[in-house]
Amino acid sequence: MTEAKPGWRELPFGAVPYKPSLEYHTGDWGVERPDFDLEKCTRCTLCHFYCPEGAIGFDAGYPEVDLRFCKGCGICANECPVEAIRMVRKG
Amino acid sequence: MSAAITLKEAVKWPDLLASGHRLCAGCAEPIIARLVLKVRRGATMATTATGCLEVATTIFPYSAWRIPWIHTAFENAAATASGIEAAWRAMRRRGRGPLAKYEILDVIAFAGDGGTYDIGLQALSGALERGHDFTYVLVDNEAYMNTGIQRSGGTPYCAWTTTSPAGTVIPGKREWKKPIDEIVIAHEIPYVATVSPAYPLDVMRKARSAFEVEGPAFLHALAPCCRGWRFPPSKTIEVAKLAVETCFFPLWECRVEDGRPLYKLSPPSLAIAKRPERKKPVEEYLRVQGRFRHLFRPKRREDLIDNIQRWVDRRWGMLLEKAGL
Ligand SMILES: Cc1ncc(C[n+]2csc(CCOP(=O)(O)OP(=O)(O)O)c2C)c(N)n1
Ligand code: SF4
Ligand code: SF4
Ligand code: SF4
Ligand SMILES: [Mg+2]
């Protein structure tokens, strides 16, 4: 006699990630953060696209870093075409 | 239309891969994923083969994906994407089910080089042959990074990895990088392109083209990995640019029209084709990466550097011919 096995409808849910990663802050990963010289900045937006964390926003029309997420990689400072970004110590 | 995308406009579009993921500082993978996702047309679903991008964006209980996302095993991203597309079509046909209301659905499969050149190749080939309408994004960091830098079919000649260690016996990987784009193009799919995170507008325009064509589209993204390639995290974009400027990784797109592949070079590579004196020696690309250090120290290996330069020149020449240049 074979026992009836549960069908897929009866199986319990597996592990479903249910929290947005925005609740997990990665800002303490690095020791440096970008410092913007808004006089020099041409608003080219490149730093927004290059940031691996999506931590550089342009909502205000100029670059602003969200320090809750910036990992201090330094890509933005390395790539800014007019050298408007300098890496400085966090905190 | 794709031609209308500008940085000024795209900066306002939401990021569908959220902050708070745990990829390394300086990783190229989220840069590529953000750019591709920015230009989706509406309803979008993604699946990711196991690898850095998947593991670090979905650490329980968190997810960085702001679109419906499905976990996939290492070997079958293309099969899962096929299933999503087929389910959507079935729901449309029947007029019921959660996806029935979407007139367009952008289905994206992200997979690493291990998950594409090696273990995922048959799933990819099958999906391309069946002609599913989806976009496959190969995130090529040229080794199995998530498990500790093992060599793959996508690892270049002479690169150090933990399973192709450079020493007195071998000078890093002994085989050449597998020509995956040609393998994909041989399936006669409508759209194939190479992209680099160093050229964001080019990535977004090509991703939009990939979404727009009917049938399978393939984007091959070079994803410099500071951890496995051994360079400082701040240099990721610099390294990605050098790959293009040396023609190690040229940028182009290929559309099949009337059954024939039509190659077109993209602006950064077209500029080099027009002014060949701008083509940098491959050495400039190699020497900034620790995985090629043994080509320069303790002793300069002219023979190996020459081999690599000849490989680059031959493949660049073949590409120019294919592009009718
Ligand atoms: C069948 C199977 N074999 C091995 C693994 C372990 N594994 C997980 S990720 C990975 C490497 C992924 O390499 P790649 O596709 O290049 O992605 P990357 O991590 O480099 O972005 C391996 C071997 C697995 N998950 N499944
Ligand atoms: S890259 Fe430099 S110039 Fe461009 S927006 Fe950012 S800070 Fe300004
Ligand atoms: S340092 Fe890196 S993570 Fe921080 S804002 Fe610049 S690019 Fe983003
Ligand atoms: S190992 Fe490489 S690809 Fe993986 S998260 Fe780190 S930098 Fe990115
Ligand atoms: Mg890889």
CSV table of C-alpha atoms and ligand atoms in Angstrom, one decimal:
chain,number,residue,atom,x,y,z
A,1,MET,CA,0.0,0.0,0.0
A,2,THR,CA,1.4,3.4,-0.9
A,3,GLU,CA,0.5,6.3,1.2
A,4,ALA,CA,-0.9,9.4,-0.5
A,5,LYS,CA,1.8,12.0,-0.7
A,6,PRO,CA,1.0,15.7,-0.3
A,7,GLY,CA,0.6,17.6,-3.6
A,8,TRP,CA,2.3,20.9,-4.3
A,9,ARG,CA,-0.7,22.8,-3.0
A,10,GLU,CA,-0.2,21.3,0.5
A,11,LEU,CA,3.6,22.0,0.7
A,12,PRO,CA,4.5,24.8,3.1
A,13,PHE,CA,6.1,28.0,1.7
A,14,GLY,CA,9.9,27.9,1.4
A,15,ALA,CA,12.1,30.8,2.5
A,16,VAL,CA,10.8,34.0,1.0
A,17,PRO,CA,12.8,37.1,1.7
A,18,TYR,CA,10.2,39.5,3.1
A,19,LYS,CA,12.1,42.6,4.2
A,20,PRO,CA,13.5,45.3,1.9
A,21,SER,CA,17.3,45.5,1.9
A,22,LEU,CA,16.8,49.2,2.6
A,23,GLU,CA,16.4,48.1,6.2
A,24,TYR,CA,19.9,46.8,6.2
A,25,HIS,CA,22.4,49.6,6.4
A,26,THR,CA,25.9,49.1,4.8
A,27,GLY,CA,27.2,52.6,5.6
A,28,ASP,CA,29.6,51.3,8.3
A,29,TRP,CA,31.5,49.1,5.8
A,30,GLY,CA,34.1,51.7,4.7
A,31,VAL,CA,36.0,54.4,6.5
A,32,GLU,CA,35.7,57.1,3.8
A,33,ARG,CA,32.8,58.9,2.2
A,34,PRO,CA,32.6,61.3,-0.8
A,35,ASP,CA,32.7,65.1,-0.2
A,36,PHE,CA,31.2,67.0,-3.1
A,37,ASP,CA,32.4,70.4,-4.2
A,38,LEU,CA,29.1,71.7,-5.6
A,39,GLU,CA,30.9,74.8,-7.1
A,40,LYS,CA,32.9,72.5,-9.4
A,41,CYS,CA,30.2,69.9,-10.0
A,42,THR,CA,28.7,70.2,-13.5
A,43,ARG,CA,25.7,68.0,-12.7
A,44,CYS,CA,26.8,65.5,-15.3
A,45,THR,CA,25.1,62.7,-13.2
A,46,LEU,CA,27.8,60.1,-13.9
A,47,CYS,CA,28.4,59.5,-10.1
A,48,HIS,CA,24.8,58.5,-9.8
A,49,PHE,CA,25.1,55.8,-12.4
A,50,TYR,CA,28.6,54.5,-11.3
A,51,CYS,CA,27.8,54.1,-7.6
A,52,PRO,CA,27.4,50.3,-7.0
A,53,GLU,CA,25.1,51.1,-4.0
A,54,GLY,CA,22.7,53.5,-5.7
A,55,ALA,CA,23.7,55.8,-2.8
A,56,ILE,CA,24.0,59.0,-4.8
A,57,GLY,CA,20.7,60.7,-5.5
A,58,PHE,CA,19.9,63.7,-7.6
A,59,ASP,CA,16.4,64.6,-6.2
A,60,ALA,CA,17.6,68.0,-5.3
A,61,GLY,CA,19.2,68.6,-8.7
A,62,TYR,CA,22.7,68.0,-7.4
A,63,PRO,CA,24.5,64.9,-6.1
A,64,GLU,CA,23.7,63.9,-2.5
A,65,VAL,CA,25.1,60.8,-0.8
A,66,ASP,CA,23.1,58.6,1.4
A,67,LEU,CA,25.5,57.7,4.1
A,68,ARG,CA,23.4,54.9,5.4
A,69,PHE,CA,24.5,52.9,2.4
A,70,CYS,CA,27.8,54.3,1.0
A,71,LYS,CA,30.5,51.6,1.3
A,72,GLY,CA,33.3,54.1,0.7
A,73,CYS,CA,34.6,52.3,-2.4
A,74,GLY,CA,35.8,55.6,-4.0
A,75,ILE,CA,34.5,54.9,-7.5
A,76,CYS,CA,32.6,58.2,-7.6
A,77,ALA,CA,35.7,60.2,-6.7
A,78,ASN,CA,37.9,58.3,-9.1
A,79,GLU,CA,35.5,58.9,-12.0
A,80,CYS,CA,34.2,62.4,-11.5
A,81,PRO,CA,35.3,64.2,-14.8
A,82,VAL,CA,35.9,67.5,-13.0
A,83,GLU,CA,37.4,66.2,-9.8
A,84,ALA,CA,34.5,67.6,-7.7
A,85,ILE,CA,34.6,64.7,-5.3
A,86,ARG,CA,37.1,64.1,-2.6
A,87,MET,CA,37.1,61.1,-0.3
A,88,VAL,CA,37.2,62.1,3.4
A,89,ARG,CA,37.0,60.1,6.6
A,90,LYS,CA,33.5,59.2,7.7
A,91,GLY,CA,32.2,60.5,11.1
B,1,MET,CA,12.3,54.7,-28.3
B,2,SER,CA,15.7,53.7,-27.3
B,3,ALA,CA,17.4,56.6,-29.0
B,4,ALA,CA,15.6,59.0,-26.6
B,5,ILE,CA,17.4,57.8,-23.4
B,6,THR,CA,19.6,60.4,-21.9
B,7,LEU,CA,21.4,60.5,-18.6
B,8,LYS,CA,19.5,63.6,-17.5
B,9,GLU,CA,16.3,61.7,-18.0
B,10,ALA,CA,17.4,58.4,-16.6
B,11,VAL,CA,18.8,59.9,-13.4
B,12,LYS,CA,15.1,60.4,-12.4
B,13,TRP,CA,14.1,56.8,-13.1
B,14,PRO,CA,13.8,54.6,-10.0
B,15,ASP,CA,16.5,52.1,-9.0
B,16,LEU,CA,14.9,48.6,-9.0
B,17,LEU,CA,17.9,47.1,-7.3
B,18,ALA,CA,17.8,48.8,-3.9
B,19,SER,CA,20.6,49.9,-1.6
B,20,GLY,CA,21.4,47.6,1.3
B,21,HIS,CA,22.6,44.7,-0.8
B,22,ARG,CA,25.9,43.1,0.4
B,23,LEU,CA,28.0,42.9,-2.8
B,24,CYS,CA,31.6,44.0,-2.1
B,25,ALA,CA,32.4,47.7,-2.0
B,26,GLY,CA,33.3,48.6,-5.6
B,27,CYS,CA,31.6,45.6,-7.2
B,28,ALA,CA,30.6,46.1,-10.9
B,29,GLU,CA,27.6,43.7,-10.8
B,30,PRO,CA,25.1,46.1,-9.1
B,31,ILE,CA,26.2,48.9,-11.4
B,32,ILE,CA,25.2,46.7,-14.4
B,33,ALA,CA,22.0,45.5,-12.8
B,34,ARG,CA,20.9,49.0,-11.9
B,35,LEU,CA,21.5,50.2,-15.4
B,36,VAL,CA,19.6,47.3,-17.1
B,37,LEU,CA,16.7,47.6,-14.7
B,38,LYS,CA,16.4,51.4,-15.1
B,39,VAL,CA,15.2,51.0,-18.7
B,40,ARG,CA,12.6,48.3,-18.3
B,41,ARG,CA,9.3,49.3,-20.1
B,42,GLY,CA,6.7,48.4,-17.5
B,43,ALA,CA,6.0,45.1,-15.7
B,44,THR,CA,9.3,43.3,-15.2
B,45,MET,CA,10.3,40.0,-13.7
B,46,ALA,CA,13.8,38.8,-13.0
B,47,THR,CA,15.5,35.5,-12.1
B,48,THR,CA,19.2,35.2,-11.1
B,49,ALA,CA,21.4,32.1,-11.3
B,50,THR,CA,23.3,31.4,-8.1
B,51,GLY,CA,26.4,33.6,-7.9
B,52,CYS,CA,27.5,36.8,-6.2
B,53,LEU,CA,24.6,38.9,-7.6
B,54,GLU,CA,22.0,36.6,-6.4
B,55,VAL,CA,23.5,35.6,-3.1
B,56,ALA,CA,24.4,39.1,-1.9
B,57,THR,CA,21.1,40.7,-2.9
B,58,THR,CA,18.9,38.2,-1.2
B,59,ILE,CA,20.3,37.4,2.2
B,60,PHE,CA,17.4,36.2,4.3
B,61,PRO,CA,15.2,37.8,5.3
B,62,TYR,CA,16.2,40.8,3.0
B,63,SER,CA,15.8,41.3,-0.7
B,64,ALA,CA,17.2,44.2,-2.8
B,65,TRP,CA,14.8,43.4,-5.7
B,66,ARG,CA,12.0,45.8,-6.1
B,67,ILE,CA,10.4,43.7,-8.8
B,68,PRO,CA,9.1,40.1,-8.7
B,69,TRP,CA,12.2,38.0,-8.5
B,70,ILE,CA,12.7,34.2,-8.6
B,71,HIS,CA,15.6,32.3,-7.2
B,72,THR,CA,17.2,29.9,-9.7
B,73,ALA,CA,19.7,27.1,-9.2
B,74,PHE,CA,23.2,27.6,-10.7
B,75,GLU,CA,22.5,25.9,-14.0
B,76,ASN,CA,19.1,27.0,-15.2
B,77,ALA,CA,18.5,30.8,-15.2
B,78,ALA,CA,17.5,30.6,-18.9
B,79,ALA,CA,15.1,27.7,-18.2
B,80,THR,CA,13.4,29.7,-15.4
B,81,ALA,CA,13.1,32.8,-17.6
B,82,SER,CA,11.6,30.5,-20.3
B,83,GLY,CA,9.0,29.3,-17.8
B,84,ILE,CA,8.1,32.9,-16.7
B,85,GLU,CA,7.6,33.9,-20.3
B,86,ALA,CA,5.6,30.8,-21.2
B,87,ALA,CA,3.4,31.2,-18.1
B,88,TRP,CA,2.7,34.8,-19.0
B,89,ARG,CA,1.7,33.9,-22.5
B,90,ALA,CA,-0.6,31.1,-21.2
B,91,MET,CA,-2.3,33.5,-18.8
B,92,ARG,CA,-2.7,36.1,-21.6
B,93,ARG,CA,-4.3,33.5,-23.9
B,94,ARG,CA,-6.7,32.3,-21.2
B,95,GLY,CA,-7.4,35.8,-19.9
B,96,ARG,CA,-6.9,34.8,-16.3
B,97,GLY,CA,-4.0,34.5,-13.8
B,98,PRO,CA,-1.9,37.2,-12.1
B,99,LEU,CA,0.1,38.0,-15.3
B,100,ALA,CA,-2.9,38.1,-17.7
B,101,LYS,CA,-3.3,41.9,-17.4
B,102,TYR,CA,0.2,42.8,-18.7
B,103,GLU,CA,0.4,43.5,-22.4
B,104,ILE,CA,4.2,43.6,-22.2
B,105,LEU,CA,6.4,41.8,-19.7
B,106,ASP,CA,10.2,42.3,-19.6
B,107,VAL,CA,11.7,39.0,-18.4
B,108,ILE,CA,15.3,39.1,-17.4
B,109,ALA,CA,17.7,36.3,-16.5
B,110,PHE,CA,21.0,37.4,-14.8
B,111,ALA,CA,23.8,34.9,-14.6
B,112,GLY,CA,27.5,34.8,-14.1
B,113,ASP,CA,30.2,33.4,-16.3
B,114,GLY,CA,30.2,30.1,-14.4
B,115,GLY,CA,26.4,30.0,-14.8
B,116,THR,CA,26.6,30.8,-18.6
B,117,TYR,CA,29.8,29.6,-20.2
B,118,ASP,CA,29.9,26.4,-18.2
B,119,ILE,CA,27.0,24.9,-16.2
B,120,GLY,CA,24.2,27.0,-17.7
B,121,LEU,CA,25.1,26.6,-21.3
B,122,GLN,CA,22.6,23.9,-22.3
B,123,ALA,CA,19.7,25.7,-20.5
B,124,LEU,CA,20.7,28.9,-22.4
B,125,SER,CA,21.0,27.1,-25.7
B,126,GLY,CA,17.6,25.5,-25.3
B,127,ALA,CA,15.9,28.8,-24.4
B,128,LEU,CA,17.5,30.5,-27.4
B,129,GLU,CA,16.4,27.7,-29.7
B,130,ARG,CA,12.9,27.8,-28.4
B,131,GLY,CA,12.8,31.5,-29.1
B,132,HIS,CA,11.4,32.8,-25.8
B,133,ASP,CA,11.0,36.5,-25.6
B,134,PHE,CA,13.4,37.3,-22.8
B,135,THR,CA,16.7,39.1,-22.1
B,136,TYR,CA,19.7,37.2,-20.8
B,137,VAL,CA,22.3,39.3,-19.0
B,138,LEU,CA,25.7,37.6,-18.7
B,139,VAL,CA,27.5,39.3,-15.8
B,140,ASP,CA,31.0,38.2,-16.7
B,141,ASN,CA,33.5,38.6,-13.9
B,142,GLU,CA,35.6,35.9,-15.5
B,143,ALA,CA,35.7,33.4,-12.6
B,144,TYR,CA,33.4,31.6,-10.1
B,145,MET,CA,33.7,34.5,-7.6
B,146,ASN,CA,31.0,33.6,-5.2
B,147,THR,CA,32.7,30.4,-4.2
B,148,GLY,CA,36.3,31.8,-4.1
B,149,ILE,CA,37.7,32.7,-7.5
B,150,GLN,CA,37.8,29.4,-9.4
B,151,ARG,CA,38.5,29.5,-13.2
B,152,SER,CA,35.6,29.2,-15.7
B,153,GLY,CA,35.3,29.0,-19.5
B,154,GLY,CA,35.1,32.8,-19.3
B,155,THR,CA,38.4,33.3,-17.5
B,156,PRO,CA,41.0,34.8,-19.8
B,157,TYR,CA,44.4,33.2,-20.7
B,158,CYS,CA,47.1,33.6,-18.1
B,159,ALA,CA,44.7,34.9,-15.4
B,160,TRP,CA,45.5,33.7,-11.9
B,161,THR,CA,42.6,32.0,-10.1
B,162,THR,CA,42.6,29.6,-7.2
B,163,THR,CA,42.2,26.7,-9.6
B,164,SER,CA,44.7,28.1,-12.2
B,165,PRO,CA,47.4,29.3,-9.8
B,166,ALA,CA,50.3,31.1,-11.4
B,167,GLY,CA,53.6,29.6,-10.4
B,168,THR,CA,56.6,27.6,-11.8
B,169,VAL,CA,54.4,25.0,-13.4
B,170,ILE,CA,51.7,27.1,-15.1
B,171,PRO,CA,51.4,30.8,-15.8
B,172,GLY,CA,47.8,31.0,-14.7
B,173,LYS,CA,45.0,29.7,-16.9
B,174,ARG,CA,46.3,27.8,-19.9
B,175,GLU,CA,43.2,28.0,-22.1
B,176,TRP,CA,41.7,31.0,-23.9
B,177,LYS,CA,38.4,32.7,-23.1
B,178,LYS,CA,35.5,30.8,-24.7
B,179,PRO,CA,33.9,32.9,-27.5
B,180,ILE,CA,30.5,32.9,-25.9
B,181,ASP,CA,29.1,35.7,-28.1
B,182,GLU,CA,29.7,33.8,-31.3
B,183,ILE,CA,28.1,30.7,-29.8
B,184,VAL,CA,25.0,32.7,-28.9
B,185,ILE,CA,25.0,34.5,-32.3
B,186,ALA,CA,25.1,31.0,-34.0
B,187,HIS,CA,21.6,30.5,-32.5
B,188,GLU,CA,20.4,33.3,-34.9
B,189,ILE,CA,18.6,35.2,-32.1
B,190,PRO,CA,17.5,38.8,-32.9
B,191,TYR,CA,19.8,40.8,-30.6
B,192,VAL,CA,23.2,40.3,-29.0
B,193,ALA,CA,25.4,43.1,-27.6
B,194,THR,CA,28.4,43.6,-25.4
B,195,VAL,CA,28.2,46.2,-22.6
B,196,SER,CA,30.5,47.8,-20.0
B,197,PRO,CA,29.5,49.5,-16.8
B,198,ALA,CA,32.0,52.3,-17.8
B,199,TYR,CA,29.5,53.5,-20.5
B,200,PRO,CA,26.2,53.8,-18.7
B,201,LEU,CA,24.2,55.4,-21.6
B,202,ASP,CA,25.4,52.6,-24.0
B,203,VAL,CA,24.3,50.0,-21.4
B,204,MET,CA,20.8,51.5,-21.0
B,205,ARG,CA,20.3,52.0,-24.8
B,206,LYS,CA,21.3,48.4,-25.5
B,207,ALA,CA,19.2,47.0,-22.6
B,208,ARG,CA,16.2,48.9,-24.0
B,209,SER,CA,16.8,47.4,-27.4
B,210,ALA,CA,17.1,44.0,-25.8
B,211,PHE,CA,13.7,44.4,-24.2
B,212,GLU,CA,12.1,45.7,-27.4
B,213,VAL,CA,13.1,43.0,-29.8
B,214,GLU,CA,10.7,40.0,-30.2
B,215,GLY,CA,12.5,36.9,-29.1
B,216,PRO,CA,15.6,36.2,-27.1
B,217,ALA,CA,18.2,38.9,-26.5
B,218,PHE,CA,21.6,38.5,-25.0
B,219,LEU,CA,23.7,41.2,-23.2
B,220,HIS,CA,27.3,40.3,-22.4
B,221,ALA,CA,28.5,42.6,-19.6
B,222,LEU,CA,32.1,42.7,-18.5
B,223,ALA,CA,32.0,43.0,-14.7
B,224,PRO,CA,35.4,43.8,-13.2
B,225,CYS,CA,35.7,42.2,-9.8
B,226,CYS,CA,38.1,44.0,-7.5
B,227,ARG,CA,38.2,41.0,-5.2
B,228,GLY,CA,39.1,38.4,-7.7
B,229,TRP,CA,41.0,40.5,-10.2
B,230,ARG,CA,43.1,42.0,-7.5
B,231,PHE,CA,42.7,45.8,-7.9
B,232,PRO,CA,41.5,48.5,-5.5
B,233,PRO,CA,37.7,48.9,-5.3
B,234,SER,CA,37.9,52.5,-6.6
B,235,LYS,CA,39.4,51.3,-9.9
B,236,THR,CA,36.4,49.2,-11.2
B,237,ILE,CA,35.3,51.7,-13.8
B,238,GLU,CA,38.9,52.5,-14.8
B,239,VAL,CA,39.6,48.8,-15.4
B,240,ALA,CA,36.3,48.4,-17.3
B,241,LYS,CA,37.3,51.4,-19.6
B,242,LEU,CA,40.7,49.9,-20.2
B,243,ALA,CA,39.2,46.7,-21.4
B,244,VAL,CA,37.4,48.6,-24.1
B,245,GLU,CA,40.3,51.0,-24.9
B,246,THR,CA,42.7,48.1,-25.5
B,247,CYS,CA,40.0,46.2,-27.5
B,248,PHE,CA,40.3,43.3,-25.0
B,249,PHE,CA,36.5,43.7,-24.7
B,250,PRO,CA,35.1,45.8,-27.6
B,251,LEU,CA,31.6,47.2,-27.6
B,252,TRP,CA,29.2,46.3,-30.4
B,253,GLU,CA,25.7,45.1,-31.1
B,254,CYS,CA,24.5,42.4,-33.6
B,255,ARG,CA,21.0,42.2,-35.0
B,256,VAL,CA,19.9,39.4,-37.2
B,257,GLU,CA,18.1,40.8,-40.3
B,258,ASP,CA,16.9,38.6,-43.1
B,259,GLY,CA,18.7,35.7,-41.4
B,260,ARG,CA,22.1,37.5,-41.5
B,261,PRO,CA,24.0,38.8,-38.4
B,262,LEU,CA,24.6,42.5,-38.8
B,263,TYR,CA,27.4,43.8,-36.5
B,264,LYS,CA,27.6,47.4,-35.5
B,265,LEU,CA,30.4,48.8,-33.4
B,266,SER,CA,29.3,51.1,-30.5
B,267,PRO,CA,30.7,54.6,-30.1
B,268,PRO,CA,33.8,53.9,-27.9
B,269,SER,CA,35.0,51.0,-30.1
B,270,LEU,CA,34.0,52.7,-33.4
B,271,ALA,CA,36.2,55.7,-32.4
B,272,ILE,CA,39.1,53.3,-32.2
B,273,ALA,CA,38.3,51.6,-35.5
B,274,LYS,CA,38.3,55.1,-37.2
B,275,ARG,CA,41.6,56.2,-35.5
B,276,PRO,CA,43.6,52.9,-34.9
B,277,GLU,CA,46.4,54.9,-33.2
B,278,ARG,CA,44.0,55.3,-30.2
B,279,LYS,CA,44.0,51.5,-29.6
B,280,LYS,CA,46.0,51.0,-26.4
B,281,PRO,CA,48.4,48.1,-25.9
B,282,VAL,CA,46.8,45.3,-23.9
B,283,GLU,CA,49.6,45.6,-21.4
B,284,GLU,CA,47.9,48.7,-20.0
B,285,TYR,CA,44.8,46.6,-19.1
B,286,LEU,CA,46.8,43.7,-17.7
B,287,ARG,CA,49.2,45.6,-15.5
B,288,VAL,CA,46.6,47.2,-13.3
B,289,GLN,CA,45.3,43.8,-12.2
B,290,GLY,CA,47.0,41.6,-9.6
B,291,ARG,CA,45.6,38.5,-11.3
B,292,PHE,CA,48.2,39.2,-14.1
B,293,ARG,CA,51.0,40.3,-11.9
B,294,HIS,CA,53.1,37.2,-12.7
B,295,LEU,CA,53.4,38.5,-16.3
B,296,PHE,CA,55.4,41.4,-15.0
B,297,ARG,CA,57.1,40.2,-11.8
B,298,PRO,CA,59.5,38.8,-10.8
B,299,LYS,CA,60.4,38.7,-14.5
B,300,ARG,CA,58.6,40.3,-17.5
B,301,ARG,CA,57.0,37.5,-19.6
B,302,GLU,CA,57.2,39.1,-23.0
B,303,ASP,CA,56.2,35.8,-24.7
B,304,LEU,CA,52.9,35.6,-22.8
B,305,ILE,CA,52.1,39.3,-23.1
B,306,ASP,CA,52.7,38.9,-26.9
B,307,ASN,CA,50.4,35.9,-27.0
B,308,ILE,CA,47.6,37.9,-25.4
B,309,GLN,CA,48.2,41.0,-27.7
B,310,ARG,CA,48.0,38.7,-30.7
B,311,TRP,CA,44.8,37.2,-29.5
B,312,VAL,CA,43.3,40.7,-29.0
B,313,ASP,CA,44.5,41.9,-32.4
B,314,ARG,CA,43.2,38.8,-34.2
B,315,ARG,CA,39.8,39.0,-32.6
B,316,TRP,CA,39.6,42.8,-33.1
B,317,GLY,CA,40.4,42.2,-36.8
B,318,MET,CA,37.7,39.6,-37.1
B,319,LEU,CA,35.2,42.0,-35.5
B,320,LEU,CA,36.1,44.8,-37.9
B,321,GLU,CA,35.6,42.4,-40.8
B,322,LYS,CA,32.2,41.4,-39.5
B,323,ALA,CA,31.2,45.0,-39.0
B,324,GLY,CA,32.3,45.7,-42.6
B,325,LEU,CA,35.1,48.1,-41.5
C,1,LIG,C1,25.0,22.7,-9.1
C,1,LIG,C2,25.8,23.7,-8.3
C,1,LIG,N1,27.1,23.5,-8.2
C,1,LIG,C3,27.8,24.4,-7.4
C,1,LIG,C4,27.2,25.4,-6.8
C,1,LIG,C5,28.0,26.3,-5.9
C,1,LIG,N2,28.1,27.7,-6.5
C,1,LIG,C6,27.4,28.7,-6.1
C,1,LIG,S1,27.7,30.1,-6.9
C,1,LIG,C7,29.0,29.4,-7.7
C,1,LIG,C8,29.9,30.2,-8.6
C,1,LIG,C9,29.2,31.2,-9.4
C,1,LIG,O1,30.1,31.7,-10.4
C,1,LIG,P1,29.5,32.7,-11.5
C,1,LIG,O2,28.4,32.1,-12.2
C,1,LIG,O3,30.7,33.1,-12.4
C,1,LIG,O4,29.0,33.9,-10.7
C,1,LIG,P2,29.8,35.0,-9.8
C,1,LIG,O5,29.7,34.5,-8.4
C,1,LIG,O6,31.2,35.0,-10.3
C,1,LIG,O7,29.2,36.3,-10.0
C,1,LIG,C10,29.1,28.0,-7.4
C,1,LIG,C11,30.1,27.1,-7.9
C,1,LIG,C12,25.8,25.5,-6.9
C,1,LIG,N3,25.2,26.5,-6.3
C,1,LIG,N4,25.1,24.6,-7.6
C,2,SF4,S1,30.4,63.0,-11.4
C,2,SF4,FE1,31.3,64.9,-10.5
C,2,SF4,S2,30.5,66.6,-11.9
C,2,SF4,FE2,29.3,64.7,-12.3
C,2,SF4,S3,27.5,65.0,-11.1
C,2,SF4,FE3,28.9,63.8,-9.9
C,2,SF4,S4,30.1,65.3,-8.7
C,2,SF4,FE4,29.1,66.4,-10.3
C,3,SF4,S1,32.2,56.0,-2.3
C,3,SF4,FE1,31.3,54.3,-3.5
C,3,SF4,S2,29.5,53.7,-2.4
C,3,SF4,FE2,30.1,55.7,-1.6
C,3,SF4,S3,28.9,57.1,-2.9
C,3,SF4,FE3,30.9,56.9,-3.9
C,3,SF4,S4,30.6,55.3,-5.4
C,3,SF4,FE4,28.9,55.2,-3.9
C,4,SF4,S1,33.7,38.9,-5.3
C,4,SF4,FE1,33.7,40.3,-7.0
C,4,SF4,S2,31.8,40.0,-8.2
C,4,SF4,FE2,31.6,39.1,-6.1
C,4,SF4,S3,30.7,40.7,-4.9
C,4,SF4,FE3,32.9,40.9,-4.6
C,4,SF4,S4,33.6,42.3,-6.2
C,4,SF4,FE4,31.5,41.6,-6.7
C,5,MG,MG,31.7,34.8,-12.3
